[in-house]
């Protein structure tokens, strides 16, 4: 009477409320009908029996309402229970089938782990750089970073985020759309003394920096307005959390104690909370009041000293555009400097992550693209896994056909296959976390070493993204074979026993293989473009030769030059400095390892200066996109030391020093700009402000030199003899080594110069190249990471191609056996298989090249002097792919050639 | 004595007991209960179905549409192993309850 309950497991019962209601009505009707029958047998008439049955049942409508509710609840519960039981069963089955084919499962898990892992890693990076913003900033989207853009007609515009103190006060007092305005600068100072001394990153901030960001100290307090008063700044310090735990054992009693910075005593006012890095992402071990720094005597009012960055919190309801307009007005009203374009400058309130030159930093831009790249790798991985899944589905079609014959619903079958793929993907996702841990650390140390990372690469948000990607991968790769399970075809296949899976699956797999190859091509082309950029970047002519130069800089306690001193001390320190550097220069020159040595104020990749300049025939000096004109004071031998070429006239020699005739040397751009078509040598430069500035006679023209970065706009530069400078400071000793590497001479320099002046606090001897190297980082990183991703994609695609060809060969064993039996040479078989493989790869290359040609121009700004359509790179990538395809096809091809015709012909 | 109304919760057990013999449909259970109690227990016929749905939700019984003796379509209920366990435990409890209450109520008055 009862149908076996086992049938229920194979039926998908989709209960909706009307079905439930229908069933309930049926049951009630059945009850009444049976009761009526019973009563009829006892002698009642049909009508009477019916009436009596109704009476006995009770009020039907009311009962029906109550029963309906109960029935619906029943169905919900039962439905869920059946569903979960079904899922559990599916999981058990999926697990068993995975264990049955561990090789297949291993490959799938690894491929998914790499794809998902790469994506989760890059998400973690971009999350930190762009999405989350600096820690401990309240509502970071309401905090803006201020930039100024100047426009020189005919020369384009240039943007800068570096300002002077006067701009900060102008915006603070004049702009009405900001709740608060603050300024900060990042620098390095020496903490402690003697053996304990260490150089730490220090943040200098105005007192309102901390209230603006909305950060609360972990211990103690931040400095107050009274402690940051210009002219009366107090030496208080706020420790960074990391420094506090590392050096002071996280002792709360540190507040109020004294520490030594650059030889001076500072009182510790408090400790910043963990992970606080100000408005940027770089580590800051200590914070001190901005007013302690005096880059120039008139630092509060001059427009020529630029060293700080400005952030501002927008008032509620104010948009960035409104704030920018308001700030522009305030700036222009306050500007009293000489720079004409500045009077027309536009001030903008930009998001925090925008870098100093107005665009997202190189790291951000490269990271964004790496996200796209890793997504492509994920797609390749999915395509590969889907391919493998389809192949496996074809192997298992017998089993699937049996299930279908037993009556399993199509939906249930799809659910079963999806459970398998999601389970595999889940295992891959778990393994992906290992990839994230390792890869995240790798990317952090190579791409972003300066940034303070406050959590492990595997954090909550990354986990969520990884889980989502895993699920997506599982579903996508499971659908591929599921969509192939057409009931009729499978049943036919079951009957006929044909070995090869239908043409449809082969075509799909071929398409997937071509897709993987295409994506690999895109990635490899990207990597190639970055490698080329790196190559070009290294080859660029900087004018100077930083890889040959070593810089030496000394610093003294008790006072630095950038803090105000009573006059007599200032004199003494200045004399001491001059004496030191003179002796250092002499000693360096007498060192056999040294080819040239010179002193300079204003050194490439270190510092640049601009002072008031007047030239006959020009009302105001034209401003070039590169800024300037920049001035450097250099001693004799400078140009030989840095390798800057002389074009006309002469360089400085020993007879050019303080007290002798003021002379100058200009660079090529300056000569061309100020005296176009004429002769620069002999012209007059009036350097400095003041009424009676003497003429500095131009005696030579040198080549242009880069001042700060690899890519620069041309700018005017000029040089005056060391000792003739006024108003600029910061001497450095430059040394050119006789032999490579320049680093070797550093040791001997350190030893020799160490004992010239025992009051020297610290002697910094560094290769000049170290200042430049970080600039190569984005291309180096792009080349490495995209290269790794590209190689990964290539390997995955090759595996996919191999499995496809092998499967194809297995399916045609019979036919190949016949060919061989009929006398075809084995080379024919080889050629047949290889041709198929190369055809597929060729298709992939064609599609990939097309895609690359479309996408590559998008990254033009990221490249360095490289055309996105460079044919050399495309050709090389195509060759690599074809070779890889050839190798991948070779193994199954050889196996095909070794088929024994007799064996094959005998079997069916 | 007029028919005694069932106390809350006992209908479930009675229905379960009925099904412990053999699978039945709703009317069969109703008839069985009337027969077993000789009509002395009064209960709501629709209440039987409420009890059935409740227990089906809890997994104590399972339901399936079948065909009755006279080729009529009816929904049959069958007890599950979980239902049997529940019936045994609750029966013990109820019987014990009855003994205790009866014992207290029929104890001789204190002298």
PDB file of C-alpha atoms in Angstrom, chain B residues 32-98:
ATOM      1  CA  UNK B  32      -9.712   3.239  16.393  1.00  0.00           C
ATOM      2  CA  UNK B  33      -9.679   5.830  19.169  1.00  0.00           C
ATOM      3  CA  UNK B  34     -13.452   5.804  19.467  1.00  0.00           C
ATOM      4  CA  UNK B  35     -13.422   2.041  19.570  1.00  0.00           C
ATOM      5  CA  UNK B  36     -10.594   1.757  22.110  1.00  0.00           C
ATOM      6  CA  UNK B  37     -12.173   4.228  24.496  1.00  0.00           C
ATOM      7  CA  UNK B  38     -15.671   2.854  23.928  1.00  0.00           C
ATOM      8  CA  UNK B  39     -16.754   6.376  23.157  1.00  0.00           C
ATOM      9  CA  UNK B  40     -15.934   7.664  26.622  1.00  0.00           C
ATOM     10  CA  UNK B  41     -13.174   9.989  25.462  1.00  0.00           C
ATOM     11  CA  UNK B  42     -14.331  13.033  23.532  1.00  0.00           C
ATOM     12  CA  UNK B  43     -12.033  14.714  21.082  1.00  0.00           C
ATOM     13  CA  UNK B  44     -12.124  16.906  18.078  1.00  0.00           C
ATOM     14  CA  UNK B  45     -11.803  15.100  14.777  1.00  0.00           C
ATOM     15  CA  UNK B  46      -9.863  17.946  13.248  1.00  0.00           C
ATOM     16  CA  UNK B  47      -7.683  17.811  16.323  1.00  0.00           C
ATOM     17  CA  UNK B  48      -6.507  14.412  15.194  1.00  0.00           C
ATOM     18  CA  UNK B  49      -5.145  15.969  12.049  1.00  0.00           C
ATOM     19  CA  UNK B  50      -3.477  18.749  14.001  1.00  0.00           C
ATOM     20  CA  UNK B  51      -1.767  16.108  16.092  1.00  0.00           C
ATOM     21  CA  UNK B  52      -0.764  14.218  12.967  1.00  0.00           C
ATOM     22  CA  UNK B  53       0.743  17.300  11.321  1.00  0.00           C
ATOM     23  CA  UNK B  54       2.586  18.239  14.488  1.00  0.00           C
ATOM     24  CA  UNK B  55       4.134  14.857  14.821  1.00  0.00           C
ATOM     25  CA  UNK B  56       4.957  14.646  11.157  1.00  0.00           C
ATOM     26  CA  UNK B  57       6.830  17.958  11.510  1.00  0.00           C
ATOM     27  CA  UNK B  58       8.819  16.513  14.387  1.00  0.00           C
ATOM     28  CA  UNK B  59       9.655  13.408  12.437  1.00  0.00           C
ATOM     29  CA  UNK B  60       7.753  10.993  14.700  1.00  0.00           C
ATOM     30  CA  UNK B  61       5.584   9.833  11.815  1.00  0.00           C
ATOM     31  CA  UNK B  62       5.786   9.890   8.061  1.00  0.00           C
ATOM     32  CA  UNK B  63       2.984  10.451   5.590  1.00  0.00           C
ATOM     33  CA  UNK B  64       2.291   9.124   2.111  1.00  0.00           C
ATOM     34  CA  UNK B  65      -0.715   9.183  -0.141  1.00  0.00           C
ATOM     35  CA  UNK B  66      -2.080   5.729  -0.728  1.00  0.00           C
ATOM     36  CA  UNK B  67      -5.216   3.851  -1.679  1.00  0.00           C
ATOM     37  CA  UNK B  68      -7.762   2.598   0.847  1.00  0.00           C
ATOM     38  CA  UNK B  69      -9.742  -0.664   0.777  1.00  0.00           C
ATOM     39  CA  UNK B  70     -12.426   0.755  -1.432  1.00  0.00           C
ATOM     40  CA  UNK B  71      -9.993   2.291  -3.898  1.00  0.00           C
ATOM     41  CA  UNK B  72     -10.265   5.731  -2.400  1.00  0.00           C
ATOM     42  CA  UNK B  73      -7.261   7.983  -2.218  1.00  0.00           C
ATOM     43  CA  UNK B  74      -6.171   8.685   1.357  1.00  0.00           C
ATOM     44  CA  UNK B  75      -3.134  10.004   3.194  1.00  0.00           C
ATOM     45  CA  UNK B  76      -1.556   7.234   5.234  1.00  0.00           C
ATOM     46  CA  UNK B  77       0.601   7.822   8.279  1.00  0.00           C
ATOM     47  CA  UNK B  78       3.347   5.516   9.501  1.00  0.00           C
ATOM     48  CA  UNK B  79       5.294   5.600  12.724  1.00  0.00           C
ATOM     49  CA  UNK B  80       9.080   6.058  12.545  1.00  0.00           C
ATOM     50  CA  UNK B  81      11.718   4.558  14.801  1.00  0.00           C
ATOM     51  CA  UNK B  82      12.044   7.936  16.482  1.00  0.00           C
ATOM     52  CA  UNK B  83       8.297   7.892  16.985  1.00  0.00           C
ATOM     53  CA  UNK B  84       8.425   4.471  18.608  1.00  0.00           C
ATOM     54  CA  UNK B  85      11.111   5.619  21.016  1.00  0.00           C
ATOM     55  CA  UNK B  86       9.113   8.715  21.867  1.00  0.00           C
ATOM     56  CA  UNK B  87       5.953   6.637  22.401  1.00  0.00           C
ATOM     57  CA  UNK B  88       7.706   4.218  24.758  1.00  0.00           C
ATOM     58  CA  UNK B  89       9.246   6.974  26.852  1.00  0.00           C
ATOM     59  CA  UNK B  90       6.117   9.095  27.056  1.00  0.00           C
ATOM     60  CA  UNK B  91       3.934   6.102  27.823  1.00  0.00           C
ATOM     61  CA  UNK B  92       6.145   5.242  30.783  1.00  0.00           C
ATOM     62  CA  UNK B  93       5.974   8.806  32.004  1.00  0.00           C
ATOM     63  CA  UNK B  94       2.213   9.122  31.638  1.00  0.00           C
ATOM     64  CA  UNK B  95       1.503   5.785  33.276  1.00  0.00           C
ATOM     65  CA  UNK B  96       3.719   6.681  36.193  1.00  0.00           C
ATOM     66  CA  UNK B  97       2.035  10.080  36.413  1.00  0.00           C
ATOM     67  CA  UNK B  98      -1.324   8.404  36.518  1.00  0.00           C
TER      68      UNK B  98
END
